[in-house]
Short mmCIF file of C-alpha atoms in Angstrom, two decimals:
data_model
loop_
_atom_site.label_atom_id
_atom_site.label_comp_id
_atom_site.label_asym_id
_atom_site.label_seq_id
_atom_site.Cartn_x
_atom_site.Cartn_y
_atom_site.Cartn_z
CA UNK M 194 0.00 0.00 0.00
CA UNK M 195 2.67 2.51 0.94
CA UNK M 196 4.97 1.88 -1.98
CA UNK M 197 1.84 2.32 -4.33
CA UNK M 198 1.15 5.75 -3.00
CA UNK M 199 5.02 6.61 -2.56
CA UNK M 200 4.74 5.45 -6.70
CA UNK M 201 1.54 7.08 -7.38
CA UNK M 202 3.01 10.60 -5.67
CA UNK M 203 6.01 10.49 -7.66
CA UNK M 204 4.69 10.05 -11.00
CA UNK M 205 2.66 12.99 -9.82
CA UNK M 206 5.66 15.21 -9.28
CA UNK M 207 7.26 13.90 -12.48
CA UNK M 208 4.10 15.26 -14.11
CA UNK M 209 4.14 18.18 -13.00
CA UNK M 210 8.18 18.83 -13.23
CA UNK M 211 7.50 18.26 -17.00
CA UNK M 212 4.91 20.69 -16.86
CA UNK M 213 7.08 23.16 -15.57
CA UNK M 214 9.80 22.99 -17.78
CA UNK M 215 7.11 24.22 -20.74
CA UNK M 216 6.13 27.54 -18.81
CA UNK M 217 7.85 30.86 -19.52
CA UNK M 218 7.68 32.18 -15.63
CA UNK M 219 9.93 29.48 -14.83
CA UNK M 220 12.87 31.89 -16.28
CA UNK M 221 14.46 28.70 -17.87
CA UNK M 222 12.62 29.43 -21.91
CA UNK M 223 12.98 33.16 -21.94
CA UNK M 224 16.85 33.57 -22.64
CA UNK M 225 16.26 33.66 -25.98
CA UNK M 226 13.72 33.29 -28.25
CA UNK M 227 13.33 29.79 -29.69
CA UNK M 228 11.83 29.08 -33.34
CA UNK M 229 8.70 28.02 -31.85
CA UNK M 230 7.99 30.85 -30.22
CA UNK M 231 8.69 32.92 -33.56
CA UNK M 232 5.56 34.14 -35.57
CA UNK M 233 5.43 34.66 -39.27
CA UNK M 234 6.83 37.91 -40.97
CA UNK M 235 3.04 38.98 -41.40
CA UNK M 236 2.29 38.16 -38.30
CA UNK M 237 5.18 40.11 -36.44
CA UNK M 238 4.06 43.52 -34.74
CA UNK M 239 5.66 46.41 -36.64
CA UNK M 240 4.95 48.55 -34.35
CA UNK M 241 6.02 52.01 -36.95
CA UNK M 242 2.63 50.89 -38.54
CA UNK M 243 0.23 50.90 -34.85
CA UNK M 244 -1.60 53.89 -34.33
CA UNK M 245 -0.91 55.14 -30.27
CA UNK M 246 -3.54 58.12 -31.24
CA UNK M 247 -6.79 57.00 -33.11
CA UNK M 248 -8.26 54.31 -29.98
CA UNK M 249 -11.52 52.90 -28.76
CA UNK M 250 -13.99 54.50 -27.33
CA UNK M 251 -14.63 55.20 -23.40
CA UNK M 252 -17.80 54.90 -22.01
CA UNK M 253 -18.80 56.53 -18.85
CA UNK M 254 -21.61 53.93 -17.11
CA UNK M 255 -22.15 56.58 -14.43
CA UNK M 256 -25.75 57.04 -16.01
CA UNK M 257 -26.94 53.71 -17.25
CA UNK M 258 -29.19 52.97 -14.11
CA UNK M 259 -30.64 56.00 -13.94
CA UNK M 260 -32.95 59.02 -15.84
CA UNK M 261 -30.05 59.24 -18.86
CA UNK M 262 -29.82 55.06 -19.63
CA UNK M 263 -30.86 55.67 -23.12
CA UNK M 264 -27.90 58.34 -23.84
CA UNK M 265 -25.53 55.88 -22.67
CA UNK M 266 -27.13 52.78 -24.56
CA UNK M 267 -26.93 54.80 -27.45
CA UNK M 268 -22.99 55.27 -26.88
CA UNK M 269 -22.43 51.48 -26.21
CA UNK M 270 -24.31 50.73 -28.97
CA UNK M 271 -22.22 52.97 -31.49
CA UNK M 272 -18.91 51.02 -29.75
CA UNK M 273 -20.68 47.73 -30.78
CA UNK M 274 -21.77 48.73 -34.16
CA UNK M 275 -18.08 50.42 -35.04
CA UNK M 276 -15.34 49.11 -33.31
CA UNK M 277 -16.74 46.00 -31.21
CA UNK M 278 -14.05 47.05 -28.14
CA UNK M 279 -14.65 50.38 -25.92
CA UNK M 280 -13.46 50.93 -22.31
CA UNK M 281 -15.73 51.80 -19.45
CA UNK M 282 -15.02 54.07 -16.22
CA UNK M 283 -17.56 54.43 -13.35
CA UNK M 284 -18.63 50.66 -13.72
CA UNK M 285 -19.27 49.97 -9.94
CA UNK M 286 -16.63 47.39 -9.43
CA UNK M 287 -14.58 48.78 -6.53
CA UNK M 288 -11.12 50.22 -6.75
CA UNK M 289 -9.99 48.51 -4.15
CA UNK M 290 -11.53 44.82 -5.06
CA UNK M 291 -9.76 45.24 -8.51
CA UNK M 292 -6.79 46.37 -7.24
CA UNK M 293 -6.47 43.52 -4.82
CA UNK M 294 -7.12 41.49 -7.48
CA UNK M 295 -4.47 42.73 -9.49
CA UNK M 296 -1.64 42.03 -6.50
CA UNK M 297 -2.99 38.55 -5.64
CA UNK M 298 -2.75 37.87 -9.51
CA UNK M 299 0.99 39.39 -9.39
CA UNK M 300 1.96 37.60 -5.76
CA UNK M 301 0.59 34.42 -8.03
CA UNK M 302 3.32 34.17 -10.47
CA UNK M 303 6.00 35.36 -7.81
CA UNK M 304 5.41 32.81 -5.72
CA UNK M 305 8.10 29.51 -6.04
CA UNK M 306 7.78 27.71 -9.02
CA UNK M 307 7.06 24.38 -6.54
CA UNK M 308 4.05 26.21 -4.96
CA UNK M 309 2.38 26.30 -8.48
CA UNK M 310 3.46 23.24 -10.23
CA UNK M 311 0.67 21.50 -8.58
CA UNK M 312 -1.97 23.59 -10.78
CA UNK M 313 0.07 22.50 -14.47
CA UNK M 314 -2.21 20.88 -16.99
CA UNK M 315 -1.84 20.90 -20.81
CA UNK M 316 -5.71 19.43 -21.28
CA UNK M 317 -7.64 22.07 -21.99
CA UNK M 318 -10.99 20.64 -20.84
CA UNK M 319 -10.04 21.11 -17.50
CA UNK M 320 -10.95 24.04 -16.30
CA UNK M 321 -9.14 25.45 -13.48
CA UNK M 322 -5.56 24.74 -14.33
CA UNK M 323 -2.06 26.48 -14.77
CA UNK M 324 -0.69 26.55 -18.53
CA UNK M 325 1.14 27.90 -21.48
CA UNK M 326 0.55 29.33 -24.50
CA UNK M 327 -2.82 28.90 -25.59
CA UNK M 328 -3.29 24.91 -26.93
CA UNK M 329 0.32 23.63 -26.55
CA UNK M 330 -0.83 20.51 -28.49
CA UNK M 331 -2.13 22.35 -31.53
CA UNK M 332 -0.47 25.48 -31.63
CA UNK M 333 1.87 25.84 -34.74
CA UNK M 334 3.58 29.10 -33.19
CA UNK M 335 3.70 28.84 -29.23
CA UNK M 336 2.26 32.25 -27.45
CA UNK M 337 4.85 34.20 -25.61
CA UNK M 338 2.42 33.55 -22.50
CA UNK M 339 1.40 32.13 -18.81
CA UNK M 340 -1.51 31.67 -17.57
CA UNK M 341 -4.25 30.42 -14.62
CA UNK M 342 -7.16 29.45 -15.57
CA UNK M 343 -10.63 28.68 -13.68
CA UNK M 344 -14.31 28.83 -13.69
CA UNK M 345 -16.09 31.58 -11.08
CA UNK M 346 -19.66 30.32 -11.38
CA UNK M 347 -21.69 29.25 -9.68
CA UNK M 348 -19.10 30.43 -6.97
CA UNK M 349 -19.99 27.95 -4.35
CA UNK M 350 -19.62 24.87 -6.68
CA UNK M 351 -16.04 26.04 -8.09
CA UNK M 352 -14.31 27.76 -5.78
CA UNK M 353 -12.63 24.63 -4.16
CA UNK M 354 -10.94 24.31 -7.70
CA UNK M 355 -8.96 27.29 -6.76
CA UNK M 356 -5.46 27.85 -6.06
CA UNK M 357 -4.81 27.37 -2.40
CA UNK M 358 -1.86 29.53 -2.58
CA UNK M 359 -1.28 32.53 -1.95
CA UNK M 360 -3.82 32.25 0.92
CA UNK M 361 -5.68 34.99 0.53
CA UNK M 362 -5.89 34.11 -3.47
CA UNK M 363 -9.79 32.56 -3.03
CA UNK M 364 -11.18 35.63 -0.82
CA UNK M 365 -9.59 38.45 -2.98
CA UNK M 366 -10.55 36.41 -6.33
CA UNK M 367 -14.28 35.36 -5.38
CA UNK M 368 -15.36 39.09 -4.03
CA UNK M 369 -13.79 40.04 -7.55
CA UNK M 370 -15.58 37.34 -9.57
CA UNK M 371 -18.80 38.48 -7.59
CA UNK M 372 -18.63 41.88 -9.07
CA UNK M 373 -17.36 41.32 -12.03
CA UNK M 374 -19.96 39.28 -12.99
CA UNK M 375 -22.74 41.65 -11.52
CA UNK M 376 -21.18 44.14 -14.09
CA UNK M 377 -21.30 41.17 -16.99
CA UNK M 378 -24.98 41.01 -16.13
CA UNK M 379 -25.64 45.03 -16.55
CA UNK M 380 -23.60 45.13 -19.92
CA UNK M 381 -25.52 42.17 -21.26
CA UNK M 382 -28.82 43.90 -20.45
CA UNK M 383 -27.58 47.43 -21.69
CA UNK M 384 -26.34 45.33 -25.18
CA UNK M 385 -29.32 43.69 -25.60
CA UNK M 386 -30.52 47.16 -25.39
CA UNK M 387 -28.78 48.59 -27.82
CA UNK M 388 -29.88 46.13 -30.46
CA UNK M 389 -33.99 46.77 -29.85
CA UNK M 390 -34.27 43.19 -27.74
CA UNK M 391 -35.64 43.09 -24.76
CA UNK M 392 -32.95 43.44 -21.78
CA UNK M 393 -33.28 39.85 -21.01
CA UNK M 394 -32.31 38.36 -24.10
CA UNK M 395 -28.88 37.68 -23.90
CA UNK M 396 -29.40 37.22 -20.47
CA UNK M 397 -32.09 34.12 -21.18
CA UNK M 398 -30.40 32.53 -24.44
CA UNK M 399 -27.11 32.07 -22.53
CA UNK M 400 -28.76 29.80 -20.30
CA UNK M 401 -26.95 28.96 -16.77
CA UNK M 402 -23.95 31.35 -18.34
CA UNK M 403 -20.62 30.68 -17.55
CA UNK M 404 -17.84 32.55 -16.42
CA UNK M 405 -13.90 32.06 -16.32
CA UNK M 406 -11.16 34.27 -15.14
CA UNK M 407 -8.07 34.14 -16.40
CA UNK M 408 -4.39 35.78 -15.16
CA UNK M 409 -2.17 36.08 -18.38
CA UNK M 410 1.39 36.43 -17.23
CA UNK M 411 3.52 37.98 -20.12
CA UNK M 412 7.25 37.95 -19.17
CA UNK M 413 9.80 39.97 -20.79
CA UNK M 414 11.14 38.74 -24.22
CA UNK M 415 14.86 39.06 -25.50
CA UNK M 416 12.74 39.62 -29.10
CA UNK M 417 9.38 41.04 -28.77
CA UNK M 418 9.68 41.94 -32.83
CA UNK M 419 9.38 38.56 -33.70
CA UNK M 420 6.82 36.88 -30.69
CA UNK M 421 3.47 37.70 -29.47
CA UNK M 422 1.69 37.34 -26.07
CA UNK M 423 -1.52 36.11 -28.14
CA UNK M 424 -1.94 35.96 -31.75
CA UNK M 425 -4.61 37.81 -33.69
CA UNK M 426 -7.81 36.08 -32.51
CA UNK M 427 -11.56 37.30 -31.52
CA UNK M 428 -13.09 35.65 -28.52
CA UNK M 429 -15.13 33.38 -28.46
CA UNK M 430 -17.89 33.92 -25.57
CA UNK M 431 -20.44 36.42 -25.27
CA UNK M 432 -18.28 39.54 -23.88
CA UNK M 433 -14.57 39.71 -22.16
CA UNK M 434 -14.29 41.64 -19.34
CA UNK M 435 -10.39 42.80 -18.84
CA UNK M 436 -8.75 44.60 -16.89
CA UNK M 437 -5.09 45.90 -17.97
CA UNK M 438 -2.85 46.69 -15.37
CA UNK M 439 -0.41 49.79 -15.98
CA UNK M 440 1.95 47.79 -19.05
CA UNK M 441 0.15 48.60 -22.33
CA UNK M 442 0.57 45.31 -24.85
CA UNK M 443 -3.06 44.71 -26.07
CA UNK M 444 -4.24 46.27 -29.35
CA UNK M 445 -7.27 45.59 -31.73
CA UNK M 446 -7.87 46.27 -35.37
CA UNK M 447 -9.84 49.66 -35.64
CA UNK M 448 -10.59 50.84 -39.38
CA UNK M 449 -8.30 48.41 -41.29
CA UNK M 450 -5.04 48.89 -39.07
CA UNK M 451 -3.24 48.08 -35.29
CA UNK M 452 -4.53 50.34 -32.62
CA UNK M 453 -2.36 50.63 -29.42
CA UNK M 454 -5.07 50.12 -26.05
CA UNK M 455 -3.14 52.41 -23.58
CA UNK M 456 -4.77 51.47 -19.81
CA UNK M 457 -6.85 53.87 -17.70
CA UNK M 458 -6.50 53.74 -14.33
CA UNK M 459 -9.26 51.87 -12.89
CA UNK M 460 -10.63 50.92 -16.53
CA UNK M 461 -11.98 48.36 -17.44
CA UNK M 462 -11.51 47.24 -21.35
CA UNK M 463 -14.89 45.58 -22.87
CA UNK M 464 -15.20 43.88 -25.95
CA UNK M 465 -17.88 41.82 -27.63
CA UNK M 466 -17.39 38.16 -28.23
CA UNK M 467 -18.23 35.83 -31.33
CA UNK M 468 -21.61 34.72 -30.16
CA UNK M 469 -22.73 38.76 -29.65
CA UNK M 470 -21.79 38.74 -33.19
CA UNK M 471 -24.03 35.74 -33.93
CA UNK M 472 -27.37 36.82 -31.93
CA UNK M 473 -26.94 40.51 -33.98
CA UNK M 474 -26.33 38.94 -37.27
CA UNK M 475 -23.59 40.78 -37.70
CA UNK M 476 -24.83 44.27 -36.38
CA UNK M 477 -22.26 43.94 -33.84
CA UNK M 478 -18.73 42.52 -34.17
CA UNK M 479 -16.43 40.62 -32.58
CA UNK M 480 -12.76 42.39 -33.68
CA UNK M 481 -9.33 40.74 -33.90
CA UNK M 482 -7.21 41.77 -31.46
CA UNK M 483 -3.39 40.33 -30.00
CA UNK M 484 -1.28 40.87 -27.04
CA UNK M 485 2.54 42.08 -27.95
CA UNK M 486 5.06 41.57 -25.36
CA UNK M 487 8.12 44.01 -24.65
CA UNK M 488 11.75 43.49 -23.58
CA UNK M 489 11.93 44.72 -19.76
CA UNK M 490 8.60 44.77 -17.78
CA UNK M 491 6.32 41.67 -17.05
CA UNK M 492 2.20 42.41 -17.64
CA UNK M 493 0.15 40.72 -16.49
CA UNK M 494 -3.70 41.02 -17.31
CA UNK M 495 -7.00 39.69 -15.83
CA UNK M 496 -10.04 39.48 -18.28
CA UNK M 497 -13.05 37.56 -17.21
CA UNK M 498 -14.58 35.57 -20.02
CA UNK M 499 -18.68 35.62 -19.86
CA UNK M 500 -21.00 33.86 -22.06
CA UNK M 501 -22.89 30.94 -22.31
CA UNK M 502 -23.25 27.57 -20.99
CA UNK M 503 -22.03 24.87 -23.28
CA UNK M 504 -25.59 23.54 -24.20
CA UNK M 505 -26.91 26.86 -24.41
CA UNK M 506 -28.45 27.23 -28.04
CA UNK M 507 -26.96 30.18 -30.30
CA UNK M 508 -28.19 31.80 -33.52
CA UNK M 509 -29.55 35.20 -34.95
CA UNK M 510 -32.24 36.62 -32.74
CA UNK M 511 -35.86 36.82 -34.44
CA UNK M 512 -36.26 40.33 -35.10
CA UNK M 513 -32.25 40.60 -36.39
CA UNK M 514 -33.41 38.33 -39.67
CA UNK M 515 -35.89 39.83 -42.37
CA UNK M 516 -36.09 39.44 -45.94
CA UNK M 517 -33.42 42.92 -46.52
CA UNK M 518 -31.02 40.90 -43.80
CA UNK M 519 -31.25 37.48 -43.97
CA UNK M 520 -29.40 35.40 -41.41
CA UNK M 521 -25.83 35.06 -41.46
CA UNK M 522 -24.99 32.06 -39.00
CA UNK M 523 -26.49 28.82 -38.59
CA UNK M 524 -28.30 27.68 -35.77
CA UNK M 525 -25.36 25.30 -33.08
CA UNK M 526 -25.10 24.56 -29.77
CA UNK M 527 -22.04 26.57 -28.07
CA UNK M 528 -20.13 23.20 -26.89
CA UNK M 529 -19.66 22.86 -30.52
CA UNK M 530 -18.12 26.24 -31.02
CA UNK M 531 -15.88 25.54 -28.16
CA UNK M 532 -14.75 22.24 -29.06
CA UNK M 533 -13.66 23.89 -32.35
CA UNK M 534 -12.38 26.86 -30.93
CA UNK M 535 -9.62 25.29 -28.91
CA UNK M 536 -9.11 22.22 -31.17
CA UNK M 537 -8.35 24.83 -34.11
CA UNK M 538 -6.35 27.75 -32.07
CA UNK M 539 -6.25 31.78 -32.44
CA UNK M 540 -6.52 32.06 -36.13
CA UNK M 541 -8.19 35.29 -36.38
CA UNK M 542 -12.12 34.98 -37.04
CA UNK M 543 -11.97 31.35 -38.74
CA UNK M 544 -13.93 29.86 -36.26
CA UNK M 545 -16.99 32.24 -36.33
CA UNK M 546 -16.42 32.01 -39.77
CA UNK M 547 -17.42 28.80 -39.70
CA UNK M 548 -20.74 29.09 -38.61
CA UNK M 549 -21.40 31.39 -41.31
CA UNK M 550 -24.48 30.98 -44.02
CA UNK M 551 -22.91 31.32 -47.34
CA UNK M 552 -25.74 32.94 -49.53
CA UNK M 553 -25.48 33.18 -53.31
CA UNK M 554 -25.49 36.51 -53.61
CA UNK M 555 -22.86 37.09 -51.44
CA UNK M 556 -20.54 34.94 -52.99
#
């Protein structure tokens, strides 16, 4: 009995020592940049061609609960429409919980490597877990990334999936999942809104919903010209809920070309995901968007994933379809989007594109 376990446990450190030697926050990878962390030429941020000037939107939700909620639908529904990212101030989540959140997420990847290995998984079905890249098993180019991983709702049925270090990593992360998703909640009724449905819709069609958080850990590169944190990609939930930190690195496509997204202080950056997309038929966009990384200061960003539940049912709402706008995306179920979405990688929009209805007048 005691030799099986003393087997059993070391197999399980082996495991996880493998794991380990695949992360970048280990130090060991990032000396120099190996070929498979090197994109191709047209994928490699020139950054003489990113605009730092021309960015997205800011939204001020002071107003959306009360007398002046249609002035401020109407400017969250020109983001949608136009640029499909836009960042918010006076959202309600407090300054304190998100920076807490923000130090727990930093005192994460300081801690020893041996108090994380535990949490390494390359499967991507499971949930909470530590990992690299984005799919190490499919991706042809690796991402110049870290991250932890894990599912926030329903709170009280996930939280035990947590990290149990630091200590104070489950109190500081739930009270931040518990506002973050009250916020999710508000910006799904306030888009539904803004496309003429009823404020419930997205709210309903998601079914139970789910929510992940994720901590992307970006160490420094020796070559950022040649790497990227994440390659071009849209999302593939219903909206992503991040928030920066003070180390710029994420930009979007706005109007053809690279837009820098410099951080606010206390910001949070909101864009729509591919199944927002879907329910508009196309009135709103998810946009392409990467993370570059930089030679001499680790970021490290939190977004919150929110969307629906895997058998939640997804297609153009009703009153988006007539006979001037027919629909664009077949009916699915969303585990099938997923399943494809992390089977395939970040390859831009290919996914959604996927879905799509190919009429013959469009083609």
């Amino acid at each position: 009995m005691s030799s099986r376990v003393d087997l059993q446990m070391t197999e399980t450190e082996k495991d996880a020592a493998n794991g380990v030697e695949k992360l970048l926050c280990n130090g060991i990878n990032n000396v120099e940049v190996q070929n498979k962390y090197i994109v191709p030429p047209n994928e490699q941020p020139n950054m003489s061609q990113v605009s730092f000037c021309d960015s997205i939107p800011v939204v001020d939700l002071k107003h959306l609960d009360g007398p002046n909620r249609t002035t401020v639908i109407q400017q969250i529904q020109r983001a949608c429409q136009e640029d499909g990212f836009f960042q918010i101030v006076n959202h309600g989540v407090a300054e304190s919980v998100m920076k807490n959140m923000m130090g727990i997420a930093k005192e994460f990847f300081e801690m020893p490597m041996e108090d994380r290995a535990c949490l390494y998984s390359d499967d991507p079905k499971q949930l909470a877990r530590l990992a690299t890249s984005f799919n190490i098993h499919k991706d042809e180019v690796l991402n110049w990334r870290d991250y932890l991983r894990h599912p926030c709702f329903p709170l009280h049925q996930v939280i035990d999936s947590w990290p149990k270090k630091p200590a104070a990593y489950r109190e500081i992360a739930g009270k931040y999942a518990v506002e973050v998703r009250a916020l999710c909640l508000r910006l799904l009724a306030a888009i539904s809104e803004a496309l003429g449905l009823h404020s419930d819709y997205l709210n309903n069609i998601f079914g139970e919903h789910r929510q992940l958080l994720l901590v992307n850990y970006y160490p420094p590169c020796p070559n950022p010209d040649v790497t990227l944190g994440l390659r071009s990609h849209s999302d593939a939930g219903g909206i992503t809920v991040l928030m920066q930190g003070d180390v710029s690195g994420l930009q979007v496509v706005r109007k053809g070309k690279w837009v820098s997204v410099e951080p606010i202080a206390n910001a949070f950056v909101i864009n729509l995901g591919d199944q927002v997309e879907v329910v508009s038929n196309g009135r709103f966009r998810s946009v392409e968007h990467r993370a570059i990384t930089n030679a001499y200061t680790a970021r490290i960003s939190v977004p919150t994933s929110y969307g629906p539940s895997e058998d939640a049912i997804i297609a153009p709402a009703p009153s988006m379809v007539d006979e001037q706008h027919p629909a664009q995306y077949r009916r699915y179920n969303y585990k099938e989007f997923t399943q494809l979405f992390f089977n395939q990688g970040l390859k831009g929009k290919s996914v959604l594109d996927h879905f799509k209805i190919r009429h013959p007048n469009n083609e």
